[in-house]
Coordinates of C-alpha atoms in Angstrom, one line a residue:
X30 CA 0.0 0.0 0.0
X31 CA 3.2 2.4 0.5
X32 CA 3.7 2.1 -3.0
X33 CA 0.5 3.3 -4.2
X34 CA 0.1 5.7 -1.4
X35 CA 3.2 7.3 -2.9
X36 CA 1.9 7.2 -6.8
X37 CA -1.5 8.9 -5.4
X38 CA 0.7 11.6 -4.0
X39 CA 2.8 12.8 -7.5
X40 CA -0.5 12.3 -9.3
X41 CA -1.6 15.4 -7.1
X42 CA 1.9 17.1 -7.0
X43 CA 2.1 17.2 -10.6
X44 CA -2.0 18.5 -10.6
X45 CA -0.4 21.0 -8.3
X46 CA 2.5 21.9 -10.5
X47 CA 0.9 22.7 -13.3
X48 CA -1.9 24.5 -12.2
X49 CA 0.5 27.2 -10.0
X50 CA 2.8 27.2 -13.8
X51 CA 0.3 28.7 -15.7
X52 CA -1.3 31.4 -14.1
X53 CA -1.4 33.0 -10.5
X54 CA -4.9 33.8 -9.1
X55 CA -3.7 34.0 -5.5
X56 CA -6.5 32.3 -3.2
X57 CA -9.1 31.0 -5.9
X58 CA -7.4 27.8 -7.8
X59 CA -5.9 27.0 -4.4
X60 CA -6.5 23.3 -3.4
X61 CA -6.8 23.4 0.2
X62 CA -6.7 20.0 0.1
X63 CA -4.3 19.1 -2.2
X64 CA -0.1 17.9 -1.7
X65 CA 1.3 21.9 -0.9
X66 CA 5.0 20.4 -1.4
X67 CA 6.5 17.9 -3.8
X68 CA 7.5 14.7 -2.7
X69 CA 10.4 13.7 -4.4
X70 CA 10.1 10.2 -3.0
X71 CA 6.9 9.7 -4.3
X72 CA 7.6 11.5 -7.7
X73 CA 10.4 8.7 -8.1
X74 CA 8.6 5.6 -7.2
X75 CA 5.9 6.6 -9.5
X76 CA 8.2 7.1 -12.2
X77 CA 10.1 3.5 -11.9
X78 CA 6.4 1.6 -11.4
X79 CA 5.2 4.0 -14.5
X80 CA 7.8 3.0 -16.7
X81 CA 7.8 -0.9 -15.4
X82 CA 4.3 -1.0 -16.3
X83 CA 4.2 0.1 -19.9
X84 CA 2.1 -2.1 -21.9
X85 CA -0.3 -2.5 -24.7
X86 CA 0.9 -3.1 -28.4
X87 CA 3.6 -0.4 -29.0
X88 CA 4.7 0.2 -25.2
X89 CA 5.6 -4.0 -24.8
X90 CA 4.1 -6.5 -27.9
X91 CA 6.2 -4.2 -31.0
X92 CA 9.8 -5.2 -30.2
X93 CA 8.9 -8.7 -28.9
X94 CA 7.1 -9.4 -32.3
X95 CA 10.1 -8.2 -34.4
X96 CA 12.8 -10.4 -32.9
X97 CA 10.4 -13.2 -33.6
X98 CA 9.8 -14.3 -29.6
X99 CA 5.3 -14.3 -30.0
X100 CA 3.6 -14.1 -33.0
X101 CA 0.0 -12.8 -33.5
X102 CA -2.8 -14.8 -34.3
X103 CA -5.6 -13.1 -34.2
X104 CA -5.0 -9.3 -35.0
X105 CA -1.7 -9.4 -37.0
X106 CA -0.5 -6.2 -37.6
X107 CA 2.2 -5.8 -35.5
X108 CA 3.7 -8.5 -36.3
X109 CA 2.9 -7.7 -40.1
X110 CA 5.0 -4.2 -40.0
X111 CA 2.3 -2.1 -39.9
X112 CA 2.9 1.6 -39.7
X113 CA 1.5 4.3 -37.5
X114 CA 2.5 7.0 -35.4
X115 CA 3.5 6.0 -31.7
X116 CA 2.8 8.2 -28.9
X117 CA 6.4 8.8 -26.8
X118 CA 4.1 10.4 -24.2
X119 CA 4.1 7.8 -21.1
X120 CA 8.1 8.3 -21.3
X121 CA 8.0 12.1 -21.1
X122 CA 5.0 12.7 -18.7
X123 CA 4.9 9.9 -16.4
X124 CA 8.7 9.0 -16.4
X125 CA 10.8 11.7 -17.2
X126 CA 8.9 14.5 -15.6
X127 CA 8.9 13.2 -12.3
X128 CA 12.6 12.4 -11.9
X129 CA 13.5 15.9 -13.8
X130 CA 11.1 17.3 -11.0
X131 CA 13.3 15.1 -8.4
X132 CA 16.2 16.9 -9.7
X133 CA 15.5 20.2 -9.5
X134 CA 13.5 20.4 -6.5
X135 CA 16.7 18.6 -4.6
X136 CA 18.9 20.7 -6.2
X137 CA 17.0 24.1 -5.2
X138 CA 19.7 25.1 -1.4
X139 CA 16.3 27.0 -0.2
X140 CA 14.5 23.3 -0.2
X141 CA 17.5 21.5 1.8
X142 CA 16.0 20.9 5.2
X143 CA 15.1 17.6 7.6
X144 CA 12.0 17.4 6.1
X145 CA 13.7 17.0 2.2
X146 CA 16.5 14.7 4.3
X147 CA 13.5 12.7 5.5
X148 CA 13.2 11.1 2.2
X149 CA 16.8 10.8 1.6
X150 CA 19.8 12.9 1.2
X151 CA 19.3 15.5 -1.9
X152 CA 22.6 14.2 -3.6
X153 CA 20.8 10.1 -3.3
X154 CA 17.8 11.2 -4.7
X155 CA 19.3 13.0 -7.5
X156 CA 21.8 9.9 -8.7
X157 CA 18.9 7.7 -8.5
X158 CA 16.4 9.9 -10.7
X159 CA 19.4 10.9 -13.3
X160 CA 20.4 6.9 -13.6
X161 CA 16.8 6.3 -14.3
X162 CA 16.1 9.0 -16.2
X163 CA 19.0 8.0 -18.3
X164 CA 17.9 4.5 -19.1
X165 CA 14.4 5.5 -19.8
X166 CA 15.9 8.5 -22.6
X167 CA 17.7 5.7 -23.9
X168 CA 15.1 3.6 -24.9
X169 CA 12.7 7.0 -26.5
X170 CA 15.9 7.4 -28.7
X171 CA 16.5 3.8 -29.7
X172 CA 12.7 4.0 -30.3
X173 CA 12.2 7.1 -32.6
X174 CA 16.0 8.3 -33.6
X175 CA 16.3 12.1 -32.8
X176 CA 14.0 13.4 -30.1
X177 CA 13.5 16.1 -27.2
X178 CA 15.2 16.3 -24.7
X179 CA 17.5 19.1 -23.5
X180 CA 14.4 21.5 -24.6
X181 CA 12.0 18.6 -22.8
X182 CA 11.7 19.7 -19.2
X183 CA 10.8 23.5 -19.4
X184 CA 7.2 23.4 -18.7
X185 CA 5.2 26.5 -21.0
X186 CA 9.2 27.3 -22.0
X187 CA 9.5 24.0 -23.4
X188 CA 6.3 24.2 -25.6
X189 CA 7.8 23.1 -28.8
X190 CA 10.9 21.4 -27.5
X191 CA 13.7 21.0 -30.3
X192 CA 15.2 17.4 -30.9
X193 CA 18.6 16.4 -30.6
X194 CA 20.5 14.3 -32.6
X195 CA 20.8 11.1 -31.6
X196 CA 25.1 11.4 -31.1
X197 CA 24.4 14.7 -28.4
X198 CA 21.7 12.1 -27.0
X199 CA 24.0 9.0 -26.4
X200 CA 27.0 11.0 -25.1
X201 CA 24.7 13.3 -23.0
X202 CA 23.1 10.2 -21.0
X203 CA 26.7 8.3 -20.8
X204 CA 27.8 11.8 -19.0
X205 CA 24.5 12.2 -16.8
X206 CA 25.0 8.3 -16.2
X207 CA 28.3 8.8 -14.5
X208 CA 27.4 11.9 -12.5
X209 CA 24.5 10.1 -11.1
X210 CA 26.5 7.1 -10.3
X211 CA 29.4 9.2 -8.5
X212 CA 26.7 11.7 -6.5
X213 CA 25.5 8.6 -4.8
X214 CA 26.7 7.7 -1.2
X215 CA 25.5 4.9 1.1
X216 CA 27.0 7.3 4.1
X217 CA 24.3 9.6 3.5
X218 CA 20.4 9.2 3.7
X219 CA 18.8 6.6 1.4
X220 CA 16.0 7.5 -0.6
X221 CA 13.1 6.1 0.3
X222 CA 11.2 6.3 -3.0
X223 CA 13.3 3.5 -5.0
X224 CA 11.0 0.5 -5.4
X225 CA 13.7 -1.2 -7.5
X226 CA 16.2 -1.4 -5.3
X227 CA 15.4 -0.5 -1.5
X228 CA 17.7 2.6 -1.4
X229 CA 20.7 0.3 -1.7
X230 CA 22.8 3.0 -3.4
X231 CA 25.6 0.6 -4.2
X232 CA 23.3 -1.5 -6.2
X233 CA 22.7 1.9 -8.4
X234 CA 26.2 2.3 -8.7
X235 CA 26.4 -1.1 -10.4
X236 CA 23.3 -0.3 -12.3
X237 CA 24.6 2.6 -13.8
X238 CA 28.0 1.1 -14.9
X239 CA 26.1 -2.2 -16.5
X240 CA 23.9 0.6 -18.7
X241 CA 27.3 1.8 -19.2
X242 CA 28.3 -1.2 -20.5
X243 CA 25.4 -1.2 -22.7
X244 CA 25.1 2.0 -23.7
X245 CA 28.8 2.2 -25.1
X246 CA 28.1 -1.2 -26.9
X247 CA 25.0 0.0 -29.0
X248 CA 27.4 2.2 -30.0
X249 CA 30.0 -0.1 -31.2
X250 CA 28.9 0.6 -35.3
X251 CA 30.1 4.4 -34.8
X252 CA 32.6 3.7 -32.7
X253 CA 34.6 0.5 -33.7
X254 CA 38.0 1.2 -32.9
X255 CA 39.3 -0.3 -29.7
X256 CA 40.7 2.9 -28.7
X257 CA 38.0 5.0 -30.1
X258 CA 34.7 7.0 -27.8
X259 CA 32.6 3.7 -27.6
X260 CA 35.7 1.3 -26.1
X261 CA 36.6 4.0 -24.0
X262 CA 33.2 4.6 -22.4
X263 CA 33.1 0.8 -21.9
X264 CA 36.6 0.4 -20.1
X265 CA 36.1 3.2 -17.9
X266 CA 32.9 1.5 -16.2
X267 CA 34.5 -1.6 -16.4
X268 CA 37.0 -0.4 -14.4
X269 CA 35.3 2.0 -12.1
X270 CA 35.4 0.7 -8.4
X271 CA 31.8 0.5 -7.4
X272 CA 31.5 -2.6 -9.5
X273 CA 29.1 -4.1 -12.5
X274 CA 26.1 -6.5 -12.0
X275 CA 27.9 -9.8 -12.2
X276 CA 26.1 -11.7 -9.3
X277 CA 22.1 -12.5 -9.8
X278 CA 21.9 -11.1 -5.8
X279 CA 23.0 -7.3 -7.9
X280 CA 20.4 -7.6 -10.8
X281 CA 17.2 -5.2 -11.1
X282 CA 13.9 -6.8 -11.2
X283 CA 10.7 -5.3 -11.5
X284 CA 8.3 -6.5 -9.0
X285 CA 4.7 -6.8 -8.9
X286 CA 1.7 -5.9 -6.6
X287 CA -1.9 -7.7 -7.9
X288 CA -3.4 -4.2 -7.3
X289 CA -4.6 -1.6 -10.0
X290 CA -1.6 0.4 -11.2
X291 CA 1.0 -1.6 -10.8
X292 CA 0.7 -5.2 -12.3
X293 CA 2.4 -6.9 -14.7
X294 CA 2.3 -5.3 -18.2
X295 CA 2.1 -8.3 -19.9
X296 CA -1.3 -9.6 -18.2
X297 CA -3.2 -6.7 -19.9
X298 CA -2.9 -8.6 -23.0
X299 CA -5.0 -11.2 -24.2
X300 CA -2.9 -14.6 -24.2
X301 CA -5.2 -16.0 -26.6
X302 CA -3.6 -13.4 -29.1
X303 CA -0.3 -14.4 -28.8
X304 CA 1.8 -17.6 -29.4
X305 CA 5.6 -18.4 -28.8
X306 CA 7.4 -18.6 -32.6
X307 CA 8.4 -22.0 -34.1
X308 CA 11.4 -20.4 -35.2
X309 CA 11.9 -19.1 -31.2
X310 CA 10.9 -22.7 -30.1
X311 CA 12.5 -24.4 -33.0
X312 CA 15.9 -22.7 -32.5
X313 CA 16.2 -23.4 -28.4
X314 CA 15.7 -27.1 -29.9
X315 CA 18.5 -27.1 -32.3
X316 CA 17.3 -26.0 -35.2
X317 CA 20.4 -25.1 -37.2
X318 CA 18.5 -22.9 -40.0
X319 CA 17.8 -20.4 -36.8
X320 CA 21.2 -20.0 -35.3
X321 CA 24.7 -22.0 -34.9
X322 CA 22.8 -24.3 -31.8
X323 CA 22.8 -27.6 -34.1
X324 CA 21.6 -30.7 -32.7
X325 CA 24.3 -32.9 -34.9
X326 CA 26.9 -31.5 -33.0
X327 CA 25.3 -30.2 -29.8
X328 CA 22.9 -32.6 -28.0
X329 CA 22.4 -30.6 -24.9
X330 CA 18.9 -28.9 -24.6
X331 CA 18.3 -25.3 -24.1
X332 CA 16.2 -26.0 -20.6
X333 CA 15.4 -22.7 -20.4
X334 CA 12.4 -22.8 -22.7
X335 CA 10.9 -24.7 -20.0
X336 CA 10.4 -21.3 -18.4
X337 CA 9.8 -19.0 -21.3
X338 CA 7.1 -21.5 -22.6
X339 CA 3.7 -22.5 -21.0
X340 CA 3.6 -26.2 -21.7
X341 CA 6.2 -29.2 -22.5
X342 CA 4.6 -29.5 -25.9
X343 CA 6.7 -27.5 -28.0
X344 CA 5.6 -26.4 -30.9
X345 CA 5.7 -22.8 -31.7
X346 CA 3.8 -20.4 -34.9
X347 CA 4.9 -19.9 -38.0
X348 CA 6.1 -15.7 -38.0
X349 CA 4.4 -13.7 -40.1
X350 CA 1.1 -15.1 -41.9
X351 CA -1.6 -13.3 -41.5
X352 CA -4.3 -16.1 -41.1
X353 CA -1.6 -17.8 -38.4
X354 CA -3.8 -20.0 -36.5
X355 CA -2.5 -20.7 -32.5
X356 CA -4.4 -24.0 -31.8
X357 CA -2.8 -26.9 -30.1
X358 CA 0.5 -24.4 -30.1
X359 CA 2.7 -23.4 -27.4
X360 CA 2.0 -19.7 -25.3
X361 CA 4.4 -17.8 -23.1
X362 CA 4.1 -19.1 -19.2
X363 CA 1.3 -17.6 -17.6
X364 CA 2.9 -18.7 -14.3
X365 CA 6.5 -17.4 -14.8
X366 CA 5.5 -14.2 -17.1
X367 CA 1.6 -13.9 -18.0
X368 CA -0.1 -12.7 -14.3
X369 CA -0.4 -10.5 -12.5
X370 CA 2.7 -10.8 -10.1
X371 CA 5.2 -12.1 -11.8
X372 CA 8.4 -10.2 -11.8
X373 CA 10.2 -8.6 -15.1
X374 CA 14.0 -7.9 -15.6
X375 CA 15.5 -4.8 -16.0
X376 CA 19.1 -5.3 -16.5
X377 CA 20.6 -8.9 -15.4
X378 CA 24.6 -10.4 -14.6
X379 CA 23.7 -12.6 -17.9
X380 CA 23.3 -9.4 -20.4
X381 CA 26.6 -7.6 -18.5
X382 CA 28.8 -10.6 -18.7
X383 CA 27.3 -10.9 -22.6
X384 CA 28.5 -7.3 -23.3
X385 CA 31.8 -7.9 -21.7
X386 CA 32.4 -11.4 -23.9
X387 CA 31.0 -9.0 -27.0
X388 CA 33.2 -6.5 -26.0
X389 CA 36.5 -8.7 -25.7
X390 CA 35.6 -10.4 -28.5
X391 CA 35.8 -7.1 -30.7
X392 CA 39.0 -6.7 -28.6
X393 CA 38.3 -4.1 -26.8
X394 CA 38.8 -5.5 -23.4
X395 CA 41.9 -8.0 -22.3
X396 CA 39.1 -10.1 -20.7
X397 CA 38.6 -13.8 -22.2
X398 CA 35.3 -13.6 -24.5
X399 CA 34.7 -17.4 -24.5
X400 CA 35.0 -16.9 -20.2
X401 CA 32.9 -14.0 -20.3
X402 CA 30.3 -15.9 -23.0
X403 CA 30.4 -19.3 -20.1
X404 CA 29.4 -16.7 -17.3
X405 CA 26.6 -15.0 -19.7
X406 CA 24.8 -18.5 -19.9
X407 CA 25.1 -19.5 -16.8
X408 CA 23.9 -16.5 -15.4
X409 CA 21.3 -16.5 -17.4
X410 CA 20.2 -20.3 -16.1
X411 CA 20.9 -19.5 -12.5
X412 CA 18.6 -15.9 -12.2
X413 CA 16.1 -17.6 -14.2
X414 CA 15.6 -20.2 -11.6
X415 CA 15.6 -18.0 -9.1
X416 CA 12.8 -15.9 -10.3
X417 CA 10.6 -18.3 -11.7
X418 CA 11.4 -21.7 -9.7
X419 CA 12.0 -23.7 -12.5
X420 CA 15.1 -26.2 -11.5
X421 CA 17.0 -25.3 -14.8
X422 CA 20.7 -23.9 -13.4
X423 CA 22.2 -27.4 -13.1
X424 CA 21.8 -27.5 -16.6
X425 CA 23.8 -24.3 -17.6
X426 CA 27.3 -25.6 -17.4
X427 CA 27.1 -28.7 -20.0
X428 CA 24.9 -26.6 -22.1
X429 CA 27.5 -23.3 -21.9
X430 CA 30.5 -25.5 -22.9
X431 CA 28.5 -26.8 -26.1
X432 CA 27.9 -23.2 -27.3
X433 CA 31.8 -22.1 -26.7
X434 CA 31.9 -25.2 -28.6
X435 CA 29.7 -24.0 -31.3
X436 CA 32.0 -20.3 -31.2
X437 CA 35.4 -22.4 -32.3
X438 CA 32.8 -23.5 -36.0
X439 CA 30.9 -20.3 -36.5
X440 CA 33.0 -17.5 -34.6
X441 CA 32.3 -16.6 -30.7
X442 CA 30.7 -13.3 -32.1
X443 CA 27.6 -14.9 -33.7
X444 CA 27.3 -17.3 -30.7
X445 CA 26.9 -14.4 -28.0
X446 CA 24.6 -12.5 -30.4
X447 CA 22.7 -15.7 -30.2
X448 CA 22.9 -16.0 -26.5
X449 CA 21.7 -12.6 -26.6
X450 CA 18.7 -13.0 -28.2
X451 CA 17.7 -15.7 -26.0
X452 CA 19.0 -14.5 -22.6
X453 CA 17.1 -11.3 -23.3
X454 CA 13.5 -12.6 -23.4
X455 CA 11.2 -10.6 -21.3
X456 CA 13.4 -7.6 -22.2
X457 CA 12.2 -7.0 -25.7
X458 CA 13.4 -3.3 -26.1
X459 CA 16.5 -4.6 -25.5
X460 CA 16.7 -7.3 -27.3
X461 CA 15.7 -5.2 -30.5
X462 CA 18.5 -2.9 -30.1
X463 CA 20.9 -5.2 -30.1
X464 CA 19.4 -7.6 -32.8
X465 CA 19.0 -3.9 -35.0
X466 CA 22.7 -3.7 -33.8
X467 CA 24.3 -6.8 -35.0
X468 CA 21.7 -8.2 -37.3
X469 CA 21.9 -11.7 -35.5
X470 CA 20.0 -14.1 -35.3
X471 CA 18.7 -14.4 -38.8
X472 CA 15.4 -13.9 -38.5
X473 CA 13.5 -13.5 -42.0
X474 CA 10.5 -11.0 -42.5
X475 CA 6.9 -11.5 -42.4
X476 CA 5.7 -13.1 -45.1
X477 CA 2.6 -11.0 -45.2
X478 CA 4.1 -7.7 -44.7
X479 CA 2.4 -4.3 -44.7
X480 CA 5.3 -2.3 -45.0
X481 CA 8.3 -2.7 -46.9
X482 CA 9.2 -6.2 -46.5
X483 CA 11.5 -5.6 -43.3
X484 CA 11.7 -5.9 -40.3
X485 CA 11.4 -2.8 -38.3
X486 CA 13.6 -0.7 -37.3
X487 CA 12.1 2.2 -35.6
X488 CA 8.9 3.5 -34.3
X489 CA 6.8 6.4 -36.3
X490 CA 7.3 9.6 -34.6
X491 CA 3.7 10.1 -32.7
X492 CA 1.1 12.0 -34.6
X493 CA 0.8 15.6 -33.1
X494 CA 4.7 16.5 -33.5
X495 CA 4.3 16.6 -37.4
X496 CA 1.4 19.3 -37.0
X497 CA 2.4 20.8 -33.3
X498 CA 6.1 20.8 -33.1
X499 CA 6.7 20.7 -37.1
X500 CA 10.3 22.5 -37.9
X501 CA 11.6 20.0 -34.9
X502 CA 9.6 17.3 -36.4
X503 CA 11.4 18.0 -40.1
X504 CA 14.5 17.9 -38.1
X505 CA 14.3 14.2 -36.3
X506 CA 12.9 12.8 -39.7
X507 CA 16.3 14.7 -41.2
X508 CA 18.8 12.2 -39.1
X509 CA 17.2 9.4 -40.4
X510 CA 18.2 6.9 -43.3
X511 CA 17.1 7.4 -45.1
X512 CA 15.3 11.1 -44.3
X513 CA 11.3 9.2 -44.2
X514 CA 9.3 8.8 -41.1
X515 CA 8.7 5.1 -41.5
X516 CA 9.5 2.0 -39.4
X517 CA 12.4 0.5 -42.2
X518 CA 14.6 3.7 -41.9
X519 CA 17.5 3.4 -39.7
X520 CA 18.2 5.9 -36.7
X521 CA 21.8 7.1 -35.8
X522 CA 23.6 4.7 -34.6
X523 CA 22.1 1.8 -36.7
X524 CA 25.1 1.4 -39.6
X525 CA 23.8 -0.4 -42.3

């Protein structure tokens, strides 16, 4: 009940806010009974739980569709390529807002006080809202390419908010990342709005350097060179002292409450709508026409589609017909991701040890990519057990060597792209970055398209910037490639 007690209470701050921004008429608009102060504690936990709970067909099912993990049955135009606008809103409003508020109002000398200190010291709070501010600007700009967002925060100022390019973006966030991570000190006050992590402050530290790690990767097409911006980035949080998520104890879940507001995301779809892919299913099984995991050479099972899927009868849909039909086929688990409760990764020791094999196997680390691959897998194994309680980790080790195996026939770069793609499951934003990124697995398009025959690699900016925010509008379209506001152009950092 804290937790929603604490939403309740920005939904009325911001009310507030706005109301005493645009006009002044002393007595009359005051809300006697309304939040008089901000309350950066609740601004923050509203913002993780807003952003954790994101759903519906662009905000979750898009990206999850286009790496092939569900395919539609019954209304098919997601996974079809259709093209439409997508609102960015939820990210700006309910996300970004709040922590920018959390910044500023901590920030402002003439609010330091016990009461402010109450909720945790000003410089915790404002680590913790940059960090997370930071990883929920990167996925807008992985989303749309060139958006708003030094012009985003500036209430009536901000109006018609210019975009930056993608680069200023990416190098803005790895800077804000860093300051956030070093302003934060266990010594002081915790903040007691952080619903992801309990106001462990070290935990953020580690947070921060993994999105580092990630960050600096996504990168990598821009930035090859072992000594160039994107290697650089990547060493220094390697190396920095607090630490990286390499333990399943450091990761950062998303957890659940079966109460309005705040369930899981995926439980407001219909199941009945969505089936796990054949070429998902078929690939976990060994199907070499999917990726390097072939059963002539490797006869250890993926186990851990016993937790992605719903049943033991495996059998996935065929991607990308538009009279797919789902019957007798295999669903994601309702128990382990469908309801209301169940708990949804952020970021995870399997992805960080994965960037840090992709890293060292583009040589820009020292560190053995085949180790850091082993470590990837079995992470991945070990924190899906935990989660879900499905007896899978003692599997991980046999099933690791066969894949490092596999790397020695088809080049340890393909294999962790691979390992990528099905570590990441649950984390579709994610896991379309990096397949956009490295073009691995080979996944072929729809067959029943609606767009251009490919697979998508953007959103449509949303509908009113076109006719609200125009000459900024022209401008994002203007970093594409090519220069068209449709879901096959490429944004920045997406090389072809």
């Amino acid at each position: 009940m804290k937790k929603i007690l604490y939403v309740l209470l920005s939904v009325l701050l911001v009310q507030s806010l706005v109301a005493c921004e645009t006009v002044d008429f002393d007595d009359i608009n005051a809300n006697r009974n309304g939040a008089t102060k901000p309350s950066p504690a609740g601004l923050l936990s509203s913002a993780i739980m807003s952003f954790s709970n994101i759903t519906g067909r662009d905000g979750l099912m898009r990206p999850t569709l286009a790496v092939q993990y569900q395919a539609q049955v019954t209304y098919t135009d997601e996974m079809l390529y259709s093209e439409a606008p997508s609102s960015w809103y939820t990210y700006y409003i309910n996300v970004m807002a709040p922590l920018d508020q959390v910044i500023k109002y901590n920030q402002d000398e003439a609010n330091q006080g016990a009461e402010l200190n109450a909720q945790g010291a000003p410089n915790n709070q404002i680590g913790v809202a940059m960090i997370f501010k930071a990883i929920a600007m990167k996925r807008v700009t992985d989303t749309w390419g060139d958006a708003p967002y030094s012009q985003a925060f500036q209430g009536l100022e901000g109006i018609s908010p210019a975009y930056d390019k993608q680069e200023d973006i990416y190098k803005t966030l790895i800077e804000e990342l860093k300051a956030g991570r070093d302003m934060l000190d266990a010594g002081n006050a915790l903040p007691t709005g952080d619903i992801l992590y309990n106001g462990d402050v070290t935990k953020w530290k580690q947070l921060a350097n993994s999105v580092l790690l990630q960050m600096s990767l996504q990168l990598s097409k821009r930035y090859p060179e072992p000594s160039g911006y994107a290697a650089t980035e990547f060493n220094s949080a390697l190396a920095d002292a607090n630490g990286v998520i390499d333990d399943v104890a450091e990761e950062a879940w998303f957890r659940f409450e079966d109460q309005v507001g705040f369930t899981n995301p995926w439980n407001a779809n219909r199941t009945r709508d969505y089936f796990l892919t054949a070429e998902f299913v078929d690939a976990m099984q060994g199907d070499p026409k999917a990726t390097s995991y072939n059963p002539t050479s490797n006869t250890t099972p993926d186990a851990r589609i016993n937790v992605y899927a719903k049943s033991a009868t495996l059998e996935g849909v065929p991607y990308g017909f538009r009279n797919g039909s789902g019957s007798g086929k295999n669903q994601v688990s309702t128990k382990n991701y469908w309801n209301n409760t169940s708990t949804l990764p952020l970021m995870t020791a399997s992805y960080t040890y994965l960037n840090r094999a992709d890293a060292a196997a583009m040589g820009w680390t020292t560190e053995d990519a085949k180790v850091m691959l082993t470590k990837g897998i079995e992470a991945s194994f070990a924190t899906l057990e935990a989660h879900y309680e499905v007896a899978i980790a003692d599997k991980a080790a046999a099933y690791a060597a066969k894949r490092v195996a596999d790397a020695t026939t088809v080049g340890i770069g393909q294999v962790i792209a691979e390992e990528k793609w099905v570590s990441l499951f649950g984390m579709g934003f994610d896991a379309w970055a990096e397949w956009r990124r490295t073009g691995i697995p080979t996944l072929k398009p729809a067959a029943d398209y609606q767009n251009a025959g490919q697979i998508p690699r953007r959103y449509l900016y949303p509908v009113e910037e076109a006719t609200l925010n125009g000459g900024a509008y022209q401008s994002g379209v203007a970093g594409l490639a090519p220069a068209t506001d449709n879901n096959t152009a490429r944004v920045w950092w997406d090389v072809e």
